[in-house]
Coordinates of C-alpha atoms in Angstrom, one line a residue:
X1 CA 0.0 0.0 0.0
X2 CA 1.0 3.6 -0.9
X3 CA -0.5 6.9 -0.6
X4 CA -1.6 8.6 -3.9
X5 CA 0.5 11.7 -2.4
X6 CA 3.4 10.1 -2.6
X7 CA 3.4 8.1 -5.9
X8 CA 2.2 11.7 -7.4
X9 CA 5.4 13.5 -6.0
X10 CA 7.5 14.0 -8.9
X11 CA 5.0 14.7 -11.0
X12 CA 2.8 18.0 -12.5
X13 CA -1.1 16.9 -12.3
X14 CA -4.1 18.5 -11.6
X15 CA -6.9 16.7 -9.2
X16 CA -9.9 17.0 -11.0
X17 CA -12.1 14.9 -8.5
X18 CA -11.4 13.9 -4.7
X19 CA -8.3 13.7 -3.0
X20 CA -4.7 12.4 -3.3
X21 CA -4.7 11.6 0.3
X22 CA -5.7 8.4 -0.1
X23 CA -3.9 4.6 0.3
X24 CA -3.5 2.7 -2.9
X25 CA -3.5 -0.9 -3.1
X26 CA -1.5 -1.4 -6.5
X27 CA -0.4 0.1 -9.8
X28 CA -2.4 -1.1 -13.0
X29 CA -2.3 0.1 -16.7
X30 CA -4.1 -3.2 -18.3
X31 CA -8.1 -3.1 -17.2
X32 CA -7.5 -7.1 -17.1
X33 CA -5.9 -6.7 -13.7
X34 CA -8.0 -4.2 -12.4
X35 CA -8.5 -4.4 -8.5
X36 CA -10.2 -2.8 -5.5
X37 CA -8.5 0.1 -4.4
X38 CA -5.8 0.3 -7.2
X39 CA -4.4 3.4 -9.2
X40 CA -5.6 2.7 -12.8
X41 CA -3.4 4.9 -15.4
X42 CA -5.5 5.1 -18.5
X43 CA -2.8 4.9 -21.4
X44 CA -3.6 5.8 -24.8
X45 CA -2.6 2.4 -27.0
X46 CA -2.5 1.6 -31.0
X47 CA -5.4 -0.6 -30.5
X48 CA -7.2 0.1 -27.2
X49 CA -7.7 3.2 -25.6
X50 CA -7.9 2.8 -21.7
X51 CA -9.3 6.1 -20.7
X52 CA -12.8 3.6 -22.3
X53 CA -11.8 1.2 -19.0
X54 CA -12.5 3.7 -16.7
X55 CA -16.1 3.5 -15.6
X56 CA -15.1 -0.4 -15.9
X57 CA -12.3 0.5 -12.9
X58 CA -14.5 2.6 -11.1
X59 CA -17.1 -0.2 -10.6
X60 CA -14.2 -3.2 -9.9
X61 CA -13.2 -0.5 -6.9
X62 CA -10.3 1.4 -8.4
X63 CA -9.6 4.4 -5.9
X64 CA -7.7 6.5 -8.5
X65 CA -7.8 7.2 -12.0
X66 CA -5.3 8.8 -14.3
X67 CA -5.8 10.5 -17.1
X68 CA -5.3 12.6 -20.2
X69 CA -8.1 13.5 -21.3
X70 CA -12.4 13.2 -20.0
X71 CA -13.8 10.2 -19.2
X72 CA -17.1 9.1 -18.4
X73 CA -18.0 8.2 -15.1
X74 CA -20.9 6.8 -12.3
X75 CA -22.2 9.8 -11.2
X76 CA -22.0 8.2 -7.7
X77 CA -19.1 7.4 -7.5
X78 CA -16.1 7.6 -4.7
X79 CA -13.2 7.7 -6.6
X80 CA -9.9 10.3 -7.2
X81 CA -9.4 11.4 -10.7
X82 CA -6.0 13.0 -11.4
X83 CA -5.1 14.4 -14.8
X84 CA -1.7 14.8 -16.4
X85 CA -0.6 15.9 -20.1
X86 CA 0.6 12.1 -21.2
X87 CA -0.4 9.0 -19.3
X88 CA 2.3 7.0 -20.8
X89 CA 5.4 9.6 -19.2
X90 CA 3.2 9.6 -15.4
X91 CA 3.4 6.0 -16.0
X92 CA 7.3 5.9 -15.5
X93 CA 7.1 8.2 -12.9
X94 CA 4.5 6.2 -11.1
X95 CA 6.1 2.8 -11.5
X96 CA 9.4 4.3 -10.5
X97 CA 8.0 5.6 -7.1
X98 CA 5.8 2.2 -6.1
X99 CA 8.9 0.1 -6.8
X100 CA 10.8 2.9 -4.2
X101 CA 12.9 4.4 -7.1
X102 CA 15.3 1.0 -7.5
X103 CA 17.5 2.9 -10.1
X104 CA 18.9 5.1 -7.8
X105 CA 20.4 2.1 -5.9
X106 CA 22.5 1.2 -8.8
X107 CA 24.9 2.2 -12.1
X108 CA 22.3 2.5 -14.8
X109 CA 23.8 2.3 -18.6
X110 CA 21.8 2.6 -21.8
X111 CA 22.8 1.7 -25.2
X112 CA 21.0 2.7 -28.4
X113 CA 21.6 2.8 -32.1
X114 CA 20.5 1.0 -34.9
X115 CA 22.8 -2.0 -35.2
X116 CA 25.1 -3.4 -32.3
X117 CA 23.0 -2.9 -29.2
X118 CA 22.5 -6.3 -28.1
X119 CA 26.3 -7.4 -28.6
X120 CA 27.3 -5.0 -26.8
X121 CA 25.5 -5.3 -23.5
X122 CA 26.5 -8.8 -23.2
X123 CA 30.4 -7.4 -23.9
X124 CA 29.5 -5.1 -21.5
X125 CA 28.0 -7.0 -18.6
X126 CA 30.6 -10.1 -19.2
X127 CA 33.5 -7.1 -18.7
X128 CA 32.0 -5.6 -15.8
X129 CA 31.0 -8.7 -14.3
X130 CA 34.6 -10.5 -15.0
X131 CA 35.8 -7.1 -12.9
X132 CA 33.7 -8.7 -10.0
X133 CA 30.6 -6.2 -10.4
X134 CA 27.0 -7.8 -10.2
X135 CA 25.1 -6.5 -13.4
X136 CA 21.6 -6.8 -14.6
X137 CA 20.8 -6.9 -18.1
X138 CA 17.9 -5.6 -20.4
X139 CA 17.7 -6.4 -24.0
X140 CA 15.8 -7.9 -27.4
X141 CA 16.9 -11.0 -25.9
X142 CA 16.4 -11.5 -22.5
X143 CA 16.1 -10.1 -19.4
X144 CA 18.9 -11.3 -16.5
X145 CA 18.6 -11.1 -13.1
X146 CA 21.2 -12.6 -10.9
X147 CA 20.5 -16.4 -12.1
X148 CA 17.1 -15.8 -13.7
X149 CA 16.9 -15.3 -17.7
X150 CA 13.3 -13.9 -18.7
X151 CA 12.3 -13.7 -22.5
X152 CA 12.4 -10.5 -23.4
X153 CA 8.8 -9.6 -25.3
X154 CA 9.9 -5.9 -26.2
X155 CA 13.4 -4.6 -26.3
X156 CA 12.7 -2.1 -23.9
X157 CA 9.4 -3.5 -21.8
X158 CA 6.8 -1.0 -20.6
X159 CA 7.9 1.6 -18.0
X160 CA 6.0 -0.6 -14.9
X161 CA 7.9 -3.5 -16.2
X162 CA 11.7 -2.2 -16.1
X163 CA 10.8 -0.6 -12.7
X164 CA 9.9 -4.4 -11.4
X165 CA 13.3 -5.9 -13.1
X166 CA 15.5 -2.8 -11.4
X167 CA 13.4 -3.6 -8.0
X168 CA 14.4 -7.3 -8.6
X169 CA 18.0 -7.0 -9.5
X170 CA 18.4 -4.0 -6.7
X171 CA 17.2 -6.6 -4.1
X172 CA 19.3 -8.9 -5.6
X173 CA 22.6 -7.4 -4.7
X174 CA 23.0 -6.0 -8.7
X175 CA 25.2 -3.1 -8.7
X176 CA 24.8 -2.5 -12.3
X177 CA 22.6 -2.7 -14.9
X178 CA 23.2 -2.4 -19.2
X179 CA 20.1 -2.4 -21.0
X180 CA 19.0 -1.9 -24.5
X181 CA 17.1 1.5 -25.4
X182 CA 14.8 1.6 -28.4
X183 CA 13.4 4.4 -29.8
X184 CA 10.3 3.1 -29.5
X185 CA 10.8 2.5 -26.1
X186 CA 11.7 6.4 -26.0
X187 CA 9.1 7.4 -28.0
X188 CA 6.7 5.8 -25.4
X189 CA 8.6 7.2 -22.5
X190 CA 9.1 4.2 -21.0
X191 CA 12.7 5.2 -19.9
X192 CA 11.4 8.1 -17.6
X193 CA 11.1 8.1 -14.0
X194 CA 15.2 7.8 -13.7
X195 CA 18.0 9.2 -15.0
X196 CA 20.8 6.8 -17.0
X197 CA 24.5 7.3 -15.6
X198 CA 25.8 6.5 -19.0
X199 CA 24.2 7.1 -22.3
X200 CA 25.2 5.0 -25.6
X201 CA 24.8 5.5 -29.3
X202 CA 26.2 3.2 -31.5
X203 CA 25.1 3.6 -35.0
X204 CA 21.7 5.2 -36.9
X205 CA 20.9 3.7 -40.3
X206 CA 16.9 4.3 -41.7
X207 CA 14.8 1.6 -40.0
X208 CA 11.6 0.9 -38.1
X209 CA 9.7 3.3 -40.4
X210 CA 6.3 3.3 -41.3
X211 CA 2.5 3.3 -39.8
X212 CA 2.6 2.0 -35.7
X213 CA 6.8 3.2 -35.8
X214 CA 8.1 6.1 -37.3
X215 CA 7.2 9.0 -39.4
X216 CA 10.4 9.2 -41.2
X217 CA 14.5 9.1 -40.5
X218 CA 13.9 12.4 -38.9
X219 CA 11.6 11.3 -36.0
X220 CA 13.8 7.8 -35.8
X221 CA 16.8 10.0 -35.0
X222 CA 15.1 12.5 -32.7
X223 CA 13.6 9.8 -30.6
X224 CA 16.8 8.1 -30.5
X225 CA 18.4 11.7 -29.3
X226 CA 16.2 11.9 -26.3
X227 CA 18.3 9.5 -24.4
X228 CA 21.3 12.3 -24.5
X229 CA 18.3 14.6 -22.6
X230 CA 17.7 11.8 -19.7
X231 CA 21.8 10.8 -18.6
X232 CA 24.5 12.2 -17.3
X233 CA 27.5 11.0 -20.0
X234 CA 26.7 10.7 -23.4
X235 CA 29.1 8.2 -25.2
X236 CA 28.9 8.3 -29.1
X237 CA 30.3 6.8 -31.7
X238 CA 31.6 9.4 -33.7
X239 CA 32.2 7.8 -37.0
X240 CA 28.6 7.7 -38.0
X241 CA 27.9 10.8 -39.8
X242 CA 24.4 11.6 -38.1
X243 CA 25.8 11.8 -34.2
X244 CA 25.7 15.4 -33.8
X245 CA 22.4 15.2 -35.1
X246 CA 21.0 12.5 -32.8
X247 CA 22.7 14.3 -29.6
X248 CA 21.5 18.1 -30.6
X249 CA 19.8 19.8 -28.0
X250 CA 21.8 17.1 -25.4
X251 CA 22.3 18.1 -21.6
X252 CA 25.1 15.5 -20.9
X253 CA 28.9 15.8 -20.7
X254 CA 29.3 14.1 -24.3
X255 CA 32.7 11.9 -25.0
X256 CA 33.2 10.3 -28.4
X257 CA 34.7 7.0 -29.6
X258 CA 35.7 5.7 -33.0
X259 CA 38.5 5.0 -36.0
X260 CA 38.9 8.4 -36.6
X261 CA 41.5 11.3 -35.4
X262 CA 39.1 13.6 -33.7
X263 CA 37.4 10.6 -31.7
X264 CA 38.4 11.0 -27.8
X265 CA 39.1 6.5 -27.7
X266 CA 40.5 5.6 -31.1
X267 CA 40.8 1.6 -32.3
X268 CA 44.0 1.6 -34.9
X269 CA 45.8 -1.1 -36.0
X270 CA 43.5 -3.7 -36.8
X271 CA 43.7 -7.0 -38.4
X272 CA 42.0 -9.7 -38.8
X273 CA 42.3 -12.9 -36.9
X274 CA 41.8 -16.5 -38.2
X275 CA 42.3 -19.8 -36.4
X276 CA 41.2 -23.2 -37.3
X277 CA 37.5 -23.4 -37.4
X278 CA 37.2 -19.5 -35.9
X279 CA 37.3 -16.3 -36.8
X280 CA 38.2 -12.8 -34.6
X281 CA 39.8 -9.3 -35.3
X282 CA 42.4 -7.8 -32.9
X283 CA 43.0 -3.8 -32.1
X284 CA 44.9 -1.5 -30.3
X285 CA 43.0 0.9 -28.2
X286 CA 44.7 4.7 -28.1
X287 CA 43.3 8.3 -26.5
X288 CA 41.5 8.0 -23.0
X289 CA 43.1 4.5 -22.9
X290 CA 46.1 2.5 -24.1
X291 CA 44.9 -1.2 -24.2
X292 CA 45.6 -3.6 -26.9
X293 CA 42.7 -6.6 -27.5
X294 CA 41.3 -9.4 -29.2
X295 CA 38.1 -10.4 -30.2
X296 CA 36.7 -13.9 -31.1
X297 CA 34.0 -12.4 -33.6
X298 CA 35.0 -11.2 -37.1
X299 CA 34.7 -7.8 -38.9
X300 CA 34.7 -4.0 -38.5
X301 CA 31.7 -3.9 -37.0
X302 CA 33.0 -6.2 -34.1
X303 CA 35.7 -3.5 -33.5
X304 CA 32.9 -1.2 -32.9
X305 CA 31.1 -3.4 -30.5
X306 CA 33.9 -3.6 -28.5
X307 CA 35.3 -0.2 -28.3
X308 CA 31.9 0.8 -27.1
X309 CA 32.1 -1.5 -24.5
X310 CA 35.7 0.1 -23.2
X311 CA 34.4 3.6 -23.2
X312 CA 31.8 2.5 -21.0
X313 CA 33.9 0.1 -18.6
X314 CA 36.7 2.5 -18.4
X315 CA 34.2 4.6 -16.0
X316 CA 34.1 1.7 -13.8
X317 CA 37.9 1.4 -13.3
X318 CA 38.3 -2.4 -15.4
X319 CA 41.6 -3.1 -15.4
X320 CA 43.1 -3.3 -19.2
X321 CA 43.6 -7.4 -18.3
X322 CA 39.9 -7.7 -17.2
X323 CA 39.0 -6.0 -20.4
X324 CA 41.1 -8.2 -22.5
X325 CA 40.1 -11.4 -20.6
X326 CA 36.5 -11.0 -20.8
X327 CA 36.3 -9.6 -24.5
X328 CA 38.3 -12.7 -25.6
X329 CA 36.0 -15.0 -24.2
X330 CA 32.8 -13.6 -24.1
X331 CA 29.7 -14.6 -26.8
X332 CA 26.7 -13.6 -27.4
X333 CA 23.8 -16.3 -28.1
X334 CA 22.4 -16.1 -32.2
X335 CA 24.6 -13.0 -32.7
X336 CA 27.6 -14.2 -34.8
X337 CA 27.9 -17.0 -32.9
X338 CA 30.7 -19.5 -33.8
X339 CA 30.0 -23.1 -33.2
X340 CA 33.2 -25.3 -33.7
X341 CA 32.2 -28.4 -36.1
X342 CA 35.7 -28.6 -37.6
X343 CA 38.3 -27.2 -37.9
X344 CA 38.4 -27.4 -41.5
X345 CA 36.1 -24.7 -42.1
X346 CA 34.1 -22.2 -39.9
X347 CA 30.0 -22.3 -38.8
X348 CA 28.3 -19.8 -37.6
X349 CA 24.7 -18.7 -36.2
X350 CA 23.4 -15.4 -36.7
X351 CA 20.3 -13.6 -36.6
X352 CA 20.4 -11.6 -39.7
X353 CA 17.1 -11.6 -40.9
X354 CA 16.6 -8.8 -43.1
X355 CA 18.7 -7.4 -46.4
X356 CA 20.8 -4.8 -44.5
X357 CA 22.1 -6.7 -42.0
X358 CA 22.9 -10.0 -44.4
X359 CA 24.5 -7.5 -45.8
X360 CA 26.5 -6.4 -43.5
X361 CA 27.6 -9.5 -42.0
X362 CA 28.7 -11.1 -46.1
X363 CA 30.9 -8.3 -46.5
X364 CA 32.6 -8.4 -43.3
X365 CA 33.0 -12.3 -43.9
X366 CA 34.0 -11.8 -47.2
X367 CA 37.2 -10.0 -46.2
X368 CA 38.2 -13.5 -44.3
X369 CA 38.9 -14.7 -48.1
X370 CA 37.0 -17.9 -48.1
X371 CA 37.2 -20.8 -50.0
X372 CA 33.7 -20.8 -50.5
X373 CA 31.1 -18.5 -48.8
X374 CA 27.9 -20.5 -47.6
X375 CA 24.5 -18.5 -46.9
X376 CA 21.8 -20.9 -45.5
X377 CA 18.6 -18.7 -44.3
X378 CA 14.6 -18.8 -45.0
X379 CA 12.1 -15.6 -44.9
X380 CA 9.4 -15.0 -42.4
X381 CA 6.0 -16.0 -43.6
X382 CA 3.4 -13.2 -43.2
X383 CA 5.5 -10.9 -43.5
X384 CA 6.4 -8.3 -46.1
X385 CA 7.5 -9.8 -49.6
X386 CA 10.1 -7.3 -50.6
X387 CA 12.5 -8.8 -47.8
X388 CA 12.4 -12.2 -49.4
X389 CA 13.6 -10.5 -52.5
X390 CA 16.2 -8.5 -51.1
X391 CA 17.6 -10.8 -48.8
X392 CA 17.7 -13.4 -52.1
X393 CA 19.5 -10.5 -54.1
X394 CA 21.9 -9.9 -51.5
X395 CA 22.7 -13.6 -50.7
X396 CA 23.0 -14.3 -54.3
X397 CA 25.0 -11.6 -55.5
X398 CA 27.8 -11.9 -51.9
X399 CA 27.4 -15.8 -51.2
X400 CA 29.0 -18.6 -53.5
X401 CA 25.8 -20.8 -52.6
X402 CA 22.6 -20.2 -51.1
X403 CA 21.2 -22.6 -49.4
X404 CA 17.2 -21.3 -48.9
X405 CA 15.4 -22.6 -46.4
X406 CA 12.6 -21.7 -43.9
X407 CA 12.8 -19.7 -41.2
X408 CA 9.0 -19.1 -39.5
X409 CA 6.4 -19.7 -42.3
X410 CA 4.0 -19.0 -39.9
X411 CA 0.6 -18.9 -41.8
X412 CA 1.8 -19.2 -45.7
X413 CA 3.0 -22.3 -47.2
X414 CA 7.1 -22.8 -46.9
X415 CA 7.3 -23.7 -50.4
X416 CA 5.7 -20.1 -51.5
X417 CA 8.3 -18.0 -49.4
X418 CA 11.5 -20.1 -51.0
X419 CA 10.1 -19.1 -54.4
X420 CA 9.9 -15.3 -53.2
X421 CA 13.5 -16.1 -52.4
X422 CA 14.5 -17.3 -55.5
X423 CA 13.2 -14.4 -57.7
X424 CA 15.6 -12.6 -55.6
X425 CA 18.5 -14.5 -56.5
X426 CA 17.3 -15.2 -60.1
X427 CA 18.6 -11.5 -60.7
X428 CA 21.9 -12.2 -59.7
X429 CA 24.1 -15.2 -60.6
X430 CA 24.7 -16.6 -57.3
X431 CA 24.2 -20.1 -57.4
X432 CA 21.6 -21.9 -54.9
X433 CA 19.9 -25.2 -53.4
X434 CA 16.6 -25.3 -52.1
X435 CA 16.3 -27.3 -49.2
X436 CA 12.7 -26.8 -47.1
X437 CA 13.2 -28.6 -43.9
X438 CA 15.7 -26.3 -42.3
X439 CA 16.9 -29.5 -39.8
X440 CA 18.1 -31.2 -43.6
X441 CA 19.5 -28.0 -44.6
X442 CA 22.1 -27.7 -41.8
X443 CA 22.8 -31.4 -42.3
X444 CA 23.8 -30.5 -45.9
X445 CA 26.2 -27.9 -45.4
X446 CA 28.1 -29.4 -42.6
X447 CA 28.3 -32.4 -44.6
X448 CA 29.2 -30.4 -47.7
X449 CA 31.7 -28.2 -45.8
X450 CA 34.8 -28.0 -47.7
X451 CA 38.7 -26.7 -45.9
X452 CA 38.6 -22.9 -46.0
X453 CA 34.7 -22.6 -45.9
X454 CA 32.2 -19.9 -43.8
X455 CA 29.5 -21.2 -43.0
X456 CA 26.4 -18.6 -42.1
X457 CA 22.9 -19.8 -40.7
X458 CA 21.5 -16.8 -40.9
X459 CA 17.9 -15.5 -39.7
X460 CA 17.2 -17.4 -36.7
X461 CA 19.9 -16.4 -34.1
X462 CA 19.0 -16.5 -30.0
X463 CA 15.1 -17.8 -31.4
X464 CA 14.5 -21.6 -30.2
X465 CA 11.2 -22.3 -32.2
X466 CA 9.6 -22.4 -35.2
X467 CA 6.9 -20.8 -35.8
X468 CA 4.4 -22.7 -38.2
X469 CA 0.6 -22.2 -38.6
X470 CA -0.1 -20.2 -34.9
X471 CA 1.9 -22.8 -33.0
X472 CA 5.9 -22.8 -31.9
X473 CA 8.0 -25.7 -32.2
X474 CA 11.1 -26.0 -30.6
X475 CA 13.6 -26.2 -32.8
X476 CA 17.7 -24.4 -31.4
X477 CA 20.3 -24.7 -34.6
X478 CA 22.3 -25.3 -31.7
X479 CA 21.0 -28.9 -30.7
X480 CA 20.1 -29.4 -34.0
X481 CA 23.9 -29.2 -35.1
X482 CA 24.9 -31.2 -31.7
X483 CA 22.4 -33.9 -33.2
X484 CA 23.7 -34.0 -36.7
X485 CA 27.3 -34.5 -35.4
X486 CA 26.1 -37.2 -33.1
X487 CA 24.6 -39.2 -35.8
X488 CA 27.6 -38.9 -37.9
X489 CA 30.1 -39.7 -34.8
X490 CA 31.7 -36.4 -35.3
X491 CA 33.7 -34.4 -32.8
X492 CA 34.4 -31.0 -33.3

C-alpha cells in the first residue's frame, strides 16, 4: 500500500475529482488486472484506448484514476481522478515511485543505435562482471537477473515492467545494470522516472519506419536523441555521420569514440584474426586508454562493439587485463555465434534476418577470403514480400551458394516464401539449393563443408522455435547441429 500523495510527487497533475490523500492498493495500466482500491493509469494504446476502462475500474473499486483526457463516469461514485498531459510519461514516474525508485540504488547504462545494441551489452556485462561487479541486463533477448533469464517480449518492456526488473536486480545485490534502449521504447517514454548514468549511441541507419513506428528518419533520430536529454554522460560513436544530429539539444557531458583522429578513444591497428574453425579481429586501443585486444567475432563492425564496450567500462575502473580477458572470451547467443564443427572450415549462427544486415555481416565475412562463402537462411511467412527478394538478391549476388530454407512460415505455405526467395536470386548469378526442412539444410552444409569454408545460418539467431501455422516448435540450430554431429560420430 501507498498513498496517492506520494506516488504523485515527482509529477505535474491537476486533481480534478477527490483527494490524493488516499492509500493505494496497486499500480495497473491493463483493465484485465484491475483491482479494488488500485491506481488505474488510462494509457492511450494503437489498438485500445484505456481512458474507455475507466467506468469499468471505477465499478471493480479502483480508488484512482489517471488521465489525459475526459472520461465518463458513475455519477455516484467515490473515486480520485488526477489528470496529467501524457499518461504513458506519469506511467514511468509512477512505477518508479511504487517500486521505491530501484535505479537510484544502482549504475544505470543505456545503449541505443541501430545496429550493435545487443552485442554490446553482453560485452558489457561479461567485462564488468569479469571485474567482480554484479550487473543486470535488459535487452531484445532476454532479461537477467542474478541467475534468472526472462524472454524479453519488447526490447525495452513498458515503464512498470523495467521498474519491477530494477526492483528485482536491486534486491538482488546488482550493482549495475546495461540495458538496450529503443526508440520506441523512447518514444513511449518508458525510460522516464530515472536518469541513465551512461548514455550510448552506437550507430543510426533508416529503420523501423512506417505506420505503428516512425514518421520518417527524422523522428527515428530525434527519438533516438532523447536519451542524451535523460543521462549524465553521453558516449557516441563518432564515426557515424548523423551523431551530432542525434545528440542536438543534449544536456550530458558528451565523450566520443571511433576510427577516426578527432574521436576521444581511437581503435587503430586492426587486423583480422583467423584460427582453425574460428574467426576474430584484434585492435589497439589509443586516446582516453592504451589497451591492446582481441576479439573472437570477425569484422569491423566487431571493433565497434567492443570499443563501445571500453568507453563504457573504463568509467568503472576495469583493469586493461579484465577488459582483454573477458572480451576474448565472451559470446553472445544467435549473434555471430561461432560453433566449432571442424576445424576445417568455420559455422556460424546469426540472426540476420533482413537485407541490411545480411548484408553487412557477407561483406565483413568476405574479407576473411573464403574458399567458398555459404549463406543458408529462409524468410518470415506473413511478412512483407520485398525482404524475401532482397535478402535473395543480397545472398546471391555476396554468397557462392545459397542454401534457402525456412525460417517461420507461420501462416503461408514454406514452399511459396522459397520461391519469393528465389526471384531474388534469379537476378543475380549466385548459385543456390533449395532445401525446405531447415533441420536437412544444416545437415547439408556441414556435410558439404569444404577446408577454407564460412559457413552462415542466418535469420534465426538466439530464437529456439519455429513458428508454423499459430503454433511454436522447438527447434535451437544449436542442438540441432549437436544432433547432426552425433549421428555422424563427429567431434568437433
Amino acid at each position: 500500500m501507498m498513498r496517492a500523495s506520494r506516488l504523485l510527487e515527482k509529477l505535474d497533475f491537476t486533481c480534478v475529482r477527490g483527494g490524493v490523500d488516499r492509500e493505494v492498493s496497486a499500480l495497473v495500466y491493463d483493465s484485465r488486472k484491475l483491482e479494488p482500491g488500485c491506481m488505474f493509469v488510462c494509457i492511450t494504446g494503437t489498438k485500445t484506448d484505456g481512458h474507455g476502462f475507466a467506468a469499468e475500474a471505477v465499478r471493480k473499486g479502483a480508488g484512482v484514476l489517471v488521465t489525459e483526457k475526459d472520461v465518463e463516469l458513475p455519477e455516484d461514485s467515490d473515486v480520485t481522478v488526477i489528470r496529467v498531459e501524457n499518461t504513458r510519461y506519469a506511467l514511468a514516474f509512477l512505477s518508479a515511485a511504487w517500486f521505491g525508485h530501484p535505479a537510484e540504488r544502482m549504475k544505470i547504462i543505456g545503449i541505443t543505435g541501430t545496429k550493435g545494441k545487443t552485442t554490446t551489452t553482453y560485452l558489457v556485462r561479461s567485462i564488468l562482471e569479469h571485474a567482480g561487479r554484479k550487473v543486470g541486463l535488459v535487452g531484445t533477448i532476454e532479461a537477467i537477473i542474478g541467475d534468472e533469464h526472462i524472454p524479453a517480449g519488447n526490447t525495452t518492456p513498458e515503464s512498470y515492467v523495467l521498474q519491477g526488473y530494477f526492483r528485482q536486480m536491486a534486491d538482488r545485490g546488482c550493482d549495475t545494470v546495461v540495458m538496450e534502449v529503443s526508440s520506441q521504447g523512447l518514444m513511449m517514454h518508458r525510460t522516464q522516472g530515472f536518469t541513465f548514468d551512461y548514455g550510448i549511441f552506437t550507430n543510426i541507419e533508416p529503420d523501423h519506419i512506417g505506420p505503428g513506428e516512425h514518421a520518417d528518419f527524422a523522428d527515428y533520430m530525434a527519438c533516438k536523441g532523447l536519451l542524451f536529454r535523460q543521462c549524465r554522460v553521453g558516449i557516441v560513436n563518432c564515426d557515424d555521420p548523423h551523431w551530432e544530429t542525434v545528440t542536438g539539444g543534449h544536456t550530458c557531458a558528451l565523450e566520443t569514440y571511433g576510427f577516426g583522429d578527432t574521436a576521444d578513444l581511437q581503435a587503430v591497428n586492426m587486423h583480422l584474426v583467423t584460427k582453425p574453425g574460428s574467426l576474430g579481429v584484434d585492435f589497439d586501443v589509443r586516446g582516453l586508454l592504451d589497451l591492446s585486444v582481441e576479439t573472437n567475432t570477425p569484422g569491423r563492425f566487431s571493433v565497434y562493439n567492443a570499443l563501445t564496450a571500453v568507453a563504457i567500462c573504463r568509467h568503472f575502473g576495469v583493469s586493461g587485463e579484465d577488459i582483454r580477458e573477458a572480451l576474448l572470451h565472451a559470446h553472445v547467443k544467435g549473434r555471430i555465434e561461432l560453433v566449432k564443427v571442424s576445424d576445417d572450415f568455420t559455422l556460424m549462427i546469426d540472426y540476420a534476418h533482413n537485407a541490411m544486415a545480411l548484408e553487412s555481416l557477407l561483406t565483413t565475412l568476405r574479407e576473411y577470403e573464403p574458399r567458398r562463402l555459404v549463406c543458408l537462411f529462409g524468410c518470415g511467412g506473413n511478412r512483407s514480400r520485398l525482404r524475401r527478394y532482397e535478402m535473395g538478391e543480397v545472398s546471391g549476388r555476396l554468397a557462392d551458394l545459397s542454401v534457402i530454407t525456412s525460417d517461420n512460415p507461420r501462416f503461408e505455405e514454406p514452399q511459396a516464401i522459397i520461391d519469393d526467395i528465389k526471384e531474388g536470386i534469379g537476378k543475380t548469378n549466385g548459385q543456390y539449393v533449395e532445401i525446405c526442412d531447415r533441420r536437412e539444410a544444416i545437415r547439408y552444409v556441414i556435410e558439404n563443408g569444404r577446408p577454407g569454408d564460412i559457413i552462415v545460418l542466418a535469420g534465426k539467431g538466439h530464437e529456439d522455435y519455429q513458428e508454423i501455422r499459430g503454433e511454436k516448435y522447438p527447434m535451437d540450430e544449436r542442438v540441432l547441429i549437436a544432433d547432426i554431429l552425433q549421428e555422424r560420430g563427429s567431434n568437433p
